[in-house]
PDB file of C-alpha atoms in Angstrom:
ATOM      1  CA  LEU A 205      58.714 -10.750-194.908  1.00 73.00           C
ATOM      2  CA  TYR A 206      60.903 -12.361-197.580  1.00 74.00           C
ATOM      3  CA  GLN A 207      64.006 -11.667-195.512  1.00 77.00           C
ATOM      4  CA  TYR A 208      62.773 -14.111-192.842  1.00 80.00           C
ATOM      5  CA  ASP A 209      62.169 -17.027-195.241  1.00 78.00           C
ATOM      6  CA  LYS A 210      64.665 -19.893-195.321  1.00 79.00           C
ATOM      7  CA  LYS A 211      66.665 -19.641-198.510  1.00 79.00           C
ATOM      8  CA  GLU A 212      68.012 -22.574-200.496  1.00 81.00           C
ATOM      9  CA  VAL A 213      71.669 -22.582-201.487  1.00 82.00           C
ATOM     10  CA  GLY A 214      72.191 -21.260-205.019  1.00 84.00           C
ATOM     11  CA  THR A 215      68.942 -19.282-205.272  1.00 90.00           C
ATOM     12  CA  ALA A 216      68.652 -15.547-205.793  1.00 90.00           C
ATOM     13  CA  LEU A 217      66.211 -12.890-206.892  1.00 92.00           C
ATOM     14  CA  VAL A 218      66.312 -11.911-210.556  1.00 95.00           C
ATOM     15  CA  GLU A 219      67.302  -8.352-209.613  1.00 94.00           C
ATOM     16  CA  ALA A 220      70.360  -9.651-207.693  1.00 92.00           C
ATOM     17  CA  ILE A 221      71.737 -11.601-210.667  1.00 93.00           C
ATOM     18  CA  PRO A 222      74.367  -9.767-212.742  1.00 94.00           C
ATOM     19  CA  GLU A 223      73.484  -8.841-216.307  1.00 94.00           C
ATOM     20  CA  GLY A 224      74.399 -11.626-218.739  1.00 93.00           C
ATOM     21  CA  ALA A 225      74.291 -14.406-216.134  1.00 94.00           C
ATOM     22  CA  LEU A 226      72.309 -17.626-216.594  1.00 96.00           C
ATOM     23  CA  PHE A 227      69.537 -18.787-214.291  1.00 96.00           C
ATOM     24  CA  GLN A 228      67.060 -21.658-214.176  1.00 96.00           C
ATOM     25  CA  LEU A 229      63.387 -21.777-213.250  1.00 95.00           C
ATOM     26  CA  SER A 230      61.833 -24.511-211.129  1.00 92.00           C
ATOM     27  CA  ASN A 231      60.491 -26.181-214.295  1.00 95.00           C
ATOM     28  CA  GLY A 232      64.011 -26.472-215.793  1.00 94.00           C
ATOM     29  CA  ARG A 233      63.883 -23.661-218.375  1.00 96.00           C
ATOM     30  CA  ILE A 234      67.155 -21.714-218.637  1.00 96.00           C
ATOM     31  CA  PHE A 235      67.354 -17.952-219.230  1.00 97.00           C
ATOM     32  CA  ARG A 236      69.998 -15.244-219.627  1.00 96.00           C
ATOM     33  CA  ARG A 237      69.370 -12.017-217.724  1.00 96.00           C
ATOM     34  CA  MET A 238      69.438  -8.886-219.859  1.00 96.00           C
ATOM     35  CA  GLU A 239      68.741  -5.197-219.145  1.00 96.00           C
ATOM     36  CA  LYS A 240      66.053  -3.717-216.909  1.00 95.00           C
ATOM     37  CA  ASN A 241      63.039  -2.026-218.535  1.00 93.00           C
ATOM     38  CA  ARG A 242      61.334   0.314-216.100  1.00 92.00           C
ATOM     39  CA  LYS A 243      59.979  -2.210-213.572  1.00 95.00           C
ATOM     40  CA  ARG A 244      60.587  -5.545-215.318  1.00 97.00           C
ATOM     41  CA  ILE A 245      63.806  -7.327-216.264  1.00 97.00           C
ATOM     42  CA  ARG A 246      64.212  -8.582-219.821  1.00 97.00           C
ATOM     43  CA  CYS A 247      65.457 -12.183-220.082  1.00 97.00           C
ATOM     44  CA  VAL A 248      66.102 -14.441-223.081  1.00 98.00           C
ATOM     45  CA  GLU A 249      65.283 -18.142-222.994  1.00 97.00           C
ATOM     46  CA  ILE A 250      68.313 -20.111-224.180  1.00 96.00           C
ATOM     47  CA  ALA A 251      66.434 -22.924-225.965  1.00 96.00           C
ATOM     48  CA  THR A 252      64.038 -20.769-228.030  1.00 97.00           C
ATOM     49  CA  ALA A 253      65.652 -17.279-228.009  1.00 97.00           C
ATOM     50  CA  LYS A 254      62.289 -15.807-226.964  1.00 98.00           C
ATOM     51  CA  VAL A 255      62.296 -12.697-224.774  1.00 98.00           C
ATOM     52  CA  TYR A 256      60.407 -12.727-221.472  1.00 97.00           C
ATOM     53  CA  LEU A 257      59.880 -10.037-218.837  1.00 97.00           C
ATOM     54  CA  PHE A 258      60.419 -11.090-215.222  1.00 97.00           C
ATOM     55  CA  SER A 259      59.479  -9.430-211.982  1.00 96.00           C
ATOM     56  CA  PRO A 260      62.645  -8.353-210.111  1.00 95.00           C
ATOM     57  CA  VAL A 261      61.550 -10.265-207.000  1.00 93.00           C
ATOM     58  CA  TYR A 262      61.111 -13.635-208.726  1.00 93.00           C
ATOM     59  CA  GLU A 263      63.276 -16.277-207.046  1.00 93.00           C
ATOM     60  CA  VAL A 264      65.401 -18.420-209.390  1.00 95.00           C
ATOM     61  CA  LYS A 265      68.351 -20.819-209.278  1.00 94.00           C
ATOM     62  CA  LEU A 266      71.633 -19.215-210.338  1.00 93.00           C
ATOM     63  CA  LEU A 267      73.718 -21.264-212.822  1.00 91.00           C
ATOM     64  CA  GLN A 268      77.411 -21.159-213.608  1.00 76.00           C
ATOM     65  CA  ASP A 269      78.010 -19.582-217.008  1.00 59.00           C
ATOM     66  CA  PRO A 270      79.508 -22.193-219.383  1.00 53.00           C
ATOM     67  CA  LEU A 271      81.365 -19.519-221.433  1.00 49.00           C
TER      68      LEU A 271
END
């Protein structure tokens, strides 16, 4: 049913983001996408360098990489 939802410009699923790209959550936290571990995708928070596991179907805002 997700394919029928209206999508905002600049949003994507975590699985559709290329490895190494930056994305932002709705609360403003910024992460870098890393490799996939079985079913979850490993991501590193930029501010704290903590590692989090995201569901591949989590919708986030894609950011332009400042590098």
